[in-house]
Structure formats: C-alpha cells, structure tokens
Amino acid sequence: MTLEKFDLIYKDNRCKIKDKEKVLLKLKEILGDENVSTKDIDKIAYSKDTTLISLNWSLQGKLTALPDFITWPENNNQIVQILKLANKEKIPVTPFAEGSGVVGGAIPVYGGIIIDMKRFNKVLKINDKDLTVTVQAGMNGMNLERYLNSKGYTCGHIPQSIYTSSIGGWIAHRAAGQFSTKYGKIEDMVLGLEVILPQGKIIELKTIARAATGPQLEKLFIGAEGTLGIVTKATLKIWLYPEKRALISYAFPKIEDSLEAVRKILREQIYPAVIRIYDNSETNRHFPDIKKVKDKVMVVFVCEGNKRLVDLEEKITRENCENNNGVDCGVEPVEHWFESRFNVKETSMFPPYKLVADTIEVSVMWDHAIDLYYSVIESMKKVRGVLLTTAHASHFYPNGVGFYFTFGGAPVEGKSDFEFYKACWDAAMQGCIKVGGSISHHHGIGINRAHWMEKEWGEALYTLKEIKKTLDPNNILNPGKTYTSPGKEV
Ligand SMILES: Cc1cc2nc3c(=O)[nH]c(=O)nc-3n(C[C@H](O)[C@H](O)[C@H](O)COP(=O)(O)OP(=O)(O)OC[C@H]3O[C@@H](n4cnc5c(N)ncnc54)[C@H](O)[C@@H]3O)c2cc1C
C-alpha cells in the first residue's frame, strides 16, 4: 500500500516539486546518500510532532502531513546548501529536532524537506569562570543535563519533556522547565547564538552577559519557531549543582489562598526553584493518599542552592504559607512529585477510547491571575462534549503566573474530533484573552494558536510579518506556522 492511500489531514497546499529526482540527487550530493531519505517509514516518522490530536489520527490510520525528503545534516555548510537549493526550487523546509512540540510547529504541513537537527549533538565548551556551556542546538536536553551534572553543574532547565527534546527546540518555543521560578525560562539563559538565516547566511550573535549595542537581535530568534532561521549553536548560562534541596508542601483551603501565599513569597524576592499549585481536581488526581489535602489545593515547593540561603528561603516560604491558611503536609507529596514528574501517560490514555484531550498553558499578570483561572475553565466547560477541565500553576514571577490547563471530552454527534479539539482550544484562548492573559507561556504558537496571533499582538504582528518577508522572501522556512495558519500567505 502506498502512502497516498492514507487519509492526509494537511493535504491542501502541498508543494509541487517539479523534478523530485533532480532534487533528491542534489540533496544526496550535499549530504551523502545515507543522510537523505524518501522511504515511507521515514516519511511517516516525520509526519507529525507530539500534538495530541495527531495520536487520535494515527489510531484512526490517518497521517497528519507528509514530507517529501528527510535530511540529516551534520554541519552548517550542509544546511546552507539545503536552504539555497530550497530557495531555488521553492521547496518548504521544516526544521525538526525531537518532535516533542505540542502545537504542530514541526509538522511539515506543505510537505517538502525536513531538516533533522539531531546530529548537531555535541557539547562544545564549558567555561567555569563565565559559568556558560556552548552546545550544538540538536543536542538532547537530558544528555546535556547529565553531562553538566557529571561536572558539578546544572543547566537549571528541566522541562517535563527533557528526555525527548533538544536545545534548539527549547529555544524555538521559548520553553520553560519545572525549576523555572529560580532559573528562569530558556530566554533568560541564552547568552549567545549561531543562526542560519532562510537564504543561507550564517550569523553569530556574540556571547555576552549584557551589552548596549542596539536591539537585542538574539531575542528575535528565541521563540521564532524555526520560521526566521535555524539555530545551530547556543551558549547558555549554567549553575553550580545545588548543595541542598528543601522539600516543602502545604494544603490550602482554596486556590485563592495558595496564589496569595506564592505572590507574597516572590514579593520578598524568595525564589523557590519549583512551585506547583494544583487545583482541587488535580490535587485529588495526583495526591489521593495525602489525607490532609483531600478536596483542598496542594502546593509543592523545592528550594535549592547554597545551604544557608536554602534554610532562609524555606523559613520565609513556610511563614507565608501559614499566614495564608496553609497546612504543612510534609515532604511526602514532594517526593511523590519527584518520582512521578516525567510520567506523562495520562493525556495519551484518552485517544484509544476515542476521547480528545490536550493541555494548554497561558500566562497572566498577578492582578488578573484568579480571573484567568476561572475564565479559562468556565469557557472550556461551555464547549459541548467537554468532560474534564483542570489546571495547575507551575511557573511564577514577582509580576505574574503561568497556568497549565487540561481538557478532555468527546465530540458530540455530527462534529469531528478535530472540530471538537479546535473548539476547546478556541474557548481556552478566548477565556485567556478576555482577562488580559497571554495565549502561550511556553509551548509556543505552531499551528494551534496561529489564528490567535492578531488578537495577541495587535498591530505589532505586521512588523513581525515584515521581518519574516525580509528574511525569507520565498517563505520556505516552516511556512503555515506562527504568523498565519496553513494555506494562508504571511
Ligand atoms: C510530555 C511532554 C511534556 C512537555 N513538557 C514541557 C515542559 O515542561 N516545558 C516546555 O517548555 N515544553 C514542554 N513540552 C513541549 C516540547 O517538549 C517543547 O516545545 C520542546 O521545546 C520542543 O523541542 P524539540 O526538540 O522536541 O522540538 P521539535 O518538536 O522537533 O520542534 C519544535 C519547533 O522548533 C523548531 N526547531 C527545532 N529545532 C530547531 C532549530 N535548531 N532551529 C530552529 N528551529 C528549530 C521546529 O521547526 C518546530 O517549530 C512537553 C511536551 C511533551 C510531549
């Protein structure tokens, strides 16, 4: 059976490549025969990322999208040549790292060439005095963290997907790790970058702690989701491996109390590395054995670093929890969180039962934090077929919060799973924008949020589109994403 027989979700606007054989030969010339594939098995492997609805489609025997060529470059020159060829032949190019993205960023919606970055997998340098690591962008996150740990450091960036995501993917999506309240998001960690622009020019944004040399151009590529360039190398901050960890947990009567306690902690410039507030439903789901927290709101904290500072942080964290109706639940809930923090089987258990589920993260300033929680939950509940809406908050700043929602349900009769999925997403976006939130905290835009970008950015989106047109006049690099939905021009 050929792949053409499969149902293809993104089939409109697939690129028409005039002479596929000629392009294949040219790619083999650039990369060597073994680093280019047109095999069906590889095309299927690169037909989707980890966007959850794609799993429903896979189980129904449908393909999300279909690339024409898969490539595995190992140096900048090969990427430059692929991009030049793609511009000449007007072929779309999708950068692909580990495919753990959950918004469709790495899905080749127009077909064309996949550039898989996994062979860019080396640590180039650790500078102990500067506290930096320079690393190739395709490197796996856990491999980097293990390497740093073995030398006495940590990157401080531990996303739940650390085993299946890369440094380039983190940068592309402005990712956040579980320890972000102390160490920041990836955009706080990048000090230098090397990027190959869509037409093949290599630029280096030099490593520096701070400068005043014009706009911060590196920021343009952090969060650009592979649409403005391919990141090949990055220099990141690193930290000494923590001397001590304090594990703290409190049960609060209401989510309002827990948010207030955390806001007060941060106001005192105390930054526990991990803070996680679980709403009632998530508390009952994740901590069924902790009696003190039944029908309440669980908050877990991890303070880490220098022992003397950790002791002080713990004291101030506890004071603020107790002043806001918190009841100490000991270390057990935090140990449970440590043990289960990479367990992600929950959401993927839905699709085999023909249920549709996903997670949606957004952010908001403190002033509207509680409004946002209720607004998004209520908005999603109104979608017919929704059976479950829950949330936790897991990224905190002195000025605001990142919330993470989960929905699950089944489309009502007459609606497809995709229509139901999109209705839930739109309801969440609507509920977020209504109270002044931002539509993504760390998963990014990809396809799922692209049509909300005008609401998010206003007039400024047109400036961003002008930059895209200038850097990528043939619109070859990751088209159909971020600024516009598949099938629409930038
Ligand atoms: C179970 C699970 C848990 C997750 N937990 C977290 C979490 O805690 N925090 C978080 O932030 N995210 C999380 N994610 C989302 C996902 O892991 C991130 O978005 C991750 O940053 C993507 O990295 P990747 O290497 O897999 O990139 P891919 O999915 O392969 O690509 C993502 C995007 O980056 C682009 N891209 C990839 N490499 C490059 C490059 N070198 N240059 C330019 N563009 C590039 C691609 O074109 C695409 O647009 C989770 C996902 C899953 C499935």
XYZ file of N, CA and C in Angstrom, residues 226-349:
372
model
N 11.511 28.269 14.322
C 12.071 27.763 13.071
C 11.535 28.466 11.840
N 10.988 29.669 11.991
C 10.462 30.393 10.825
C 11.425 31.462 10.323
N 12.355 31.910 11.192
C 13.254 33.000 10.798
C 14.691 32.539 10.628
N 14.975 31.322 11.026
C 16.338 30.821 10.909
C 16.460 29.493 11.613
N 17.578 28.814 11.336
C 17.835 27.543 12.021
C 18.958 27.781 13.026
N 18.663 27.531 14.283
C 19.662 27.726 15.340
C 20.595 26.518 15.313
N 21.903 26.792 15.237
C 22.847 25.673 15.161
C 23.699 25.541 16.429
N 23.814 26.646 17.169
C 24.707 26.623 18.340
C 24.186 27.644 19.347
N 24.324 27.347 20.632
C 23.899 28.320 21.645
C 24.848 28.280 22.825
N 25.049 29.430 23.437
C 25.769 29.468 24.712
C 24.759 29.806 25.793
N 24.684 28.910 26.775
C 23.678 29.045 27.839
C 24.366 29.279 29.177
N 23.641 29.920 30.082
C 24.129 30.019 31.463
C 24.096 28.632 32.102
N 25.012 28.373 32.997
C 24.912 27.163 33.835
C 25.078 27.573 35.302
N 24.806 26.655 36.196
C 24.834 26.948 37.633
C 25.546 25.801 38.354
N 26.092 26.111 39.529
C 26.671 25.023 40.331
C 25.548 24.093 40.776
N 25.820 22.785 40.779
C 24.798 21.832 41.217
C 24.427 22.159 42.669
N 23.119 22.206 42.982
C 22.721 22.680 44.318
C 23.303 21.859 45.469
N 23.714 22.578 46.501
C 24.301 21.945 47.688
C 23.193 21.296 48.530
N 22.023 21.958 48.546
C 20.929 21.458 49.390
C 19.591 21.654 48.687
N 18.683 20.738 48.962
C 17.306 20.888 48.496
C 16.372 20.799 49.696
N 15.424 21.724 49.810
C 14.388 21.621 50.851
C 13.069 21.302 50.169
N 12.405 20.242 50.654
C 11.130 19.827 50.059
C 9.991 20.255 50.991
N 9.085 21.041 50.474
C 8.046 21.645 51.317
C 6.699 21.447 50.624
N 5.641 21.159 51.409
C 4.315 21.122 50.783
C 3.265 21.632 51.764
N 2.269 22.292 51.224
C 1.186 22.836 52.046
C -0.156 22.592 51.374
N -1.173 22.354 52.199
C -2.548 22.246 51.685
C -3.261 23.562 51.988
N -3.963 24.090 50.997
C -4.706 25.346 51.181
C -6.197 25.087 50.966
N -7.048 25.818 51.709
C -8.492 25.599 51.520
C -8.942 25.937 50.101
N -8.414 27.017 49.537
C -8.868 27.463 48.211
C -7.671 27.847 47.346
N -7.878 27.849 46.046
C -6.796 28.231 45.128
C -6.398 29.693 45.363
N -7.370 30.525 45.767
C -7.082 31.945 46.028
C -6.009 32.073 47.120
N -6.132 31.258 48.188
C -5.165 31.324 49.300
C -3.771 30.933 48.817
N -3.729 29.895 47.986
C -2.424 29.393 47.543
C -1.731 30.425 46.644
N -2.503 31.045 45.760
C -1.901 32.061 44.878
C -1.390 33.241 45.702
N -2.155 33.604 46.708
C -1.764 34.742 47.550
C -0.460 34.423 48.296
N -0.350 33.204 48.820
C 0.880 32.817 49.535
C 2.081 32.909 48.596
N 1.937 32.393 47.392
C 3.062 32.386 46.449
C 3.422 33.819 46.026
N 2.394 34.622 45.782
C 2.660 36.017 45.395
C 3.478 36.731 46.489
N 3.115 36.483 47.734
C 3.813 37.139 48.856
C 5.264 36.645 48.960
N 5.475 35.358 48.711
C 6.840 34.801 48.770
C 7.725 35.512 47.738
N 7.206 35.631 46.525
C 8.010 36.235 45.448
C 8.236 37.725 45.683
N 7.243 38.369 46.301
C 7.391 39.787 46.623
C 8.570 40.036 47.538
N 8.905 39.007 48.326
C 10.054 39.135 49.241
C 11.353 38.717 48.557
N 11.269 38.544 47.242
C 12.435 38.112 46.445
C 12.982 36.764 46.891
N 12.066 35.881 47.249
C 12.428 34.492 47.550
C 11.967 33.675 46.352
N 12.884 32.908 45.771
C 12.566 32.164 44.548
C 12.759 30.660 44.732
N 11.787 29.970 45.307
C 11.895 28.502 45.305
C 12.035 28.049 43.847
N 12.897 27.058 43.586
C 13.115 26.648 42.189
C 11.824 26.096 41.591
N 11.146 25.259 42.398
C 9.891 24.658 41.945
C 8.760 25.181 42.818
N 7.696 25.631 42.168
C 6.433 25.895 42.884
C 5.334 25.343 41.985
N 4.470 24.512 42.556
C 3.354 23.976 41.760
C 2.079 24.023 42.591
N 1.103 24.747 42.074
C -0.211 24.805 42.728
C -1.164 23.937 41.903
N -1.764 22.928 42.542
C -2.733 22.062 41.846
C -4.144 22.451 42.282
N -5.047 22.674 41.335
C -6.423 22.995 41.743
C -7.067 21.760 42.375
N -8.309 21.904 42.878
C -8.969 20.789 43.587
C -8.916 19.484 42.804
N -9.305 19.560 41.518
C -9.397 18.325 40.725
C -8.029 17.681 40.563
N -7.017 18.482 40.267
C -5.676 17.902 40.064
C -5.095 17.410 41.385
N -5.422 18.091 42.477
C -4.949 17.628 43.789
C -5.505 16.237 44.076
N -6.818 16.069 43.854
C -7.419 14.747 44.127
C -6.839 13.686 43.198
N -6.512 14.102 41.962
C -5.984 13.134 40.998
C -4.538 12.727 41.326
N -3.711 13.721 41.689
C -2.272 13.434 41.880
C -1.906 13.011 43.303
N -2.720 13.418 44.306
C -2.330 13.146 45.699
C -3.460 12.447 46.467
N -4.006 11.332 45.924
C -5.155 10.704 46.576
C -4.822 10.135 47.962
N -3.527 9.885 48.225
C -3.162 9.249 49.502
C -2.835 10.245 50.614
N -2.825 11.522 50.299
C -2.469 12.508 51.334
C -3.780 13.025 51.961
N -4.085 12.532 53.151
C -5.402 12.814 53.778
C -5.629 14.311 54.007
N -4.560 15.002 54.465
C -4.714 16.411 54.837
C -5.167 17.291 53.673
N -4.964 16.798 52.453
C -5.197 17.673 51.299
C -6.484 17.300 50.544
N -7.236 16.351 51.077
C -8.451 15.903 50.367
C -9.389 17.099 50.124
N -9.796 17.249 48.872
C -10.687 18.348 48.451
C -10.089 19.732 48.700
N -8.779 19.766 48.860
C -8.129 21.074 49.045
C -7.212 21.337 47.858
N -6.300 22.282 48.050
C -5.381 22.664 46.971
C -3.954 22.374 47.435
N -3.275 21.503 46.730
C -1.900 21.132 47.121
C -0.901 22.079 46.456
N 0.085 22.505 47.257
C 1.189 23.281 46.684
C 2.501 22.614 47.082
N 3.340 22.305 46.096
C 4.662 21.771 46.433
C 5.731 22.816 46.077
N 6.753 22.861 46.930
C 7.874 23.782 46.739
C 9.177 23.000 46.810
N 10.161 23.405 46.016
C 11.532 22.918 46.202
C 12.422 24.162 46.234
N 13.093 24.370 47.379
C 14.093 25.450 47.444
C 15.446 24.775 47.269
N 16.323 25.336 46.468
C 17.624 24.669 46.291
C 18.743 25.675 46.068
N 19.976 25.215 46.343
C 21.157 26.060 46.146
C 22.066 25.994 47.353
N 22.665 27.129 47.688
C 23.548 27.253 48.841
C 22.775 26.945 50.131
N 23.341 26.078 50.994
C 22.606 25.580 52.157
C 22.040 26.700 53.047
N 22.896 27.714 53.322
C 22.441 28.756 54.250
C 21.284 29.559 53.652
N 21.357 29.792 52.331
C 20.268 30.525 51.683
C 18.999 29.687 51.628
N 19.173 28.384 51.367
C 18.000 27.493 51.281
C 17.261 27.474 52.618
N 18.025 27.438 53.724
C 17.376 27.424 55.040
C 16.515 28.669 55.232
N 17.042 29.808 54.810
C 16.300 31.065 54.946
C 15.074 31.074 54.019
N 15.289 30.603 52.790
C 14.169 30.554 51.831
C 13.049 29.666 52.361
N 13.445 28.545 52.960
C 12.439 27.621 53.494
C 11.622 28.307 54.588
N 12.338 29.032 55.464
C 11.667 29.692 56.599
C 10.629 30.704 56.074
N 11.051 31.521 55.113
C 10.149 32.567 54.599
C 8.999 31.955 53.801
N 9.292 30.877 53.081
C 8.235 30.189 52.323
C 7.181 29.662 53.292
N 7.632 29.011 54.346
C 6.685 28.450 55.334
C 5.862 29.549 55.997
N 6.522 30.639 56.393
C 5.796 31.738 57.061
C 4.646 32.234 56.186
N 4.937 32.424 54.898
C 3.902 32.960 54.004
C 2.776 31.969 53.769
N 3.116 30.679 53.738
C 2.059 29.670 53.571
C 1.151 29.682 54.801
N 1.777 29.685 55.996
C 0.968 29.609 57.219
C 0.135 30.877 57.419
N 0.678 32.021 56.988
C -0.095 33.271 57.088
C -1.267 33.298 56.109
N -1.285 32.383 55.168
C -2.379 32.366 54.182
C -3.165 31.054 54.234
N -3.357 30.550 55.452
C -4.221 29.384 55.717
C -3.646 28.052 55.235
N -2.328 27.994 55.018
C -1.716 26.746 54.564
C -1.485 25.780 55.724
N -1.637 24.482 55.462
C -1.382 23.433 56.474
C -0.237 22.561 55.958
N 0.799 22.430 56.774
C 2.004 21.689 56.379
C 1.674 20.223 56.067
N 2.097 19.742 54.910
C 1.845 18.325 54.540
C 3.131 17.517 54.462
N 4.247 18.082 54.866
C 5.493 17.308 54.934
C 6.162 17.116 53.575
N 7.154 16.193 53.578
C 7.960 16.016 52.359
C 7.345 14.994 51.384
N 6.435 14.162 51.895
C 5.924 13.045 51.078
C 5.329 13.489 49.727
N 4.467 14.521 49.707
C 3.923 14.943 48.410
C 5.007 15.399 47.432
N 6.075 16.000 47.960
C 7.138 16.493 47.065
C 7.966 15.308 46.546
N 8.185 14.334 47.441
C 8.891 13.113 46.985
C 8.073 12.419 45.896
N 6.759 12.388 46.102
C 5.875 11.773 45.099
C 5.990 12.544 43.770
N 6.036 13.890 43.880
C 6.169 14.694 42.652
C 7.509 14.378 41.965
N 8.585 14.293 42.749
C 9.904 13.992 42.148
C 9.872 12.652 41.413
N 9.214 11.656 42.049
C 9.168 10.320 41.432
C 8.333 10.290 40.161
N 7.274 11.092 40.117
C 6.318 10.962 39.001
C 6.437 12.101 37.987
N 7.433 12.975 38.130
C 7.398 14.216 37.345
C 7.625 14.017 35.854
N 8.183 12.863 35.445
C 8.344 12.641 33.998
C 7.322 11.630 33.471
N 6.379 11.282 34.322
C 5.351 10.332 33.902
C 4.262 11.094 33.136
N 4.137 10.807 31.832
C 3.218 11.603 31.015
C 2.137 10.740 30.368
N 1.869 9.593 31.007
C 0.965 8.671 30.315
C -0.494 9.151 30.332
N -0.806 10.058 31.287
C -2.207 10.436 31.483
C -2.938 10.892 30.221
N -2.403 11.949 29.588
C -3.156 12.506 28.453
C -3.207 11.539 27.275
N -2.131 10.745 27.080
C -2.147 9.839 25.930
C -3.031 8.611 26.181
N -3.628 8.520 27.402
C -4.551 7.412 27.650
C -5.926 7.695 27.036
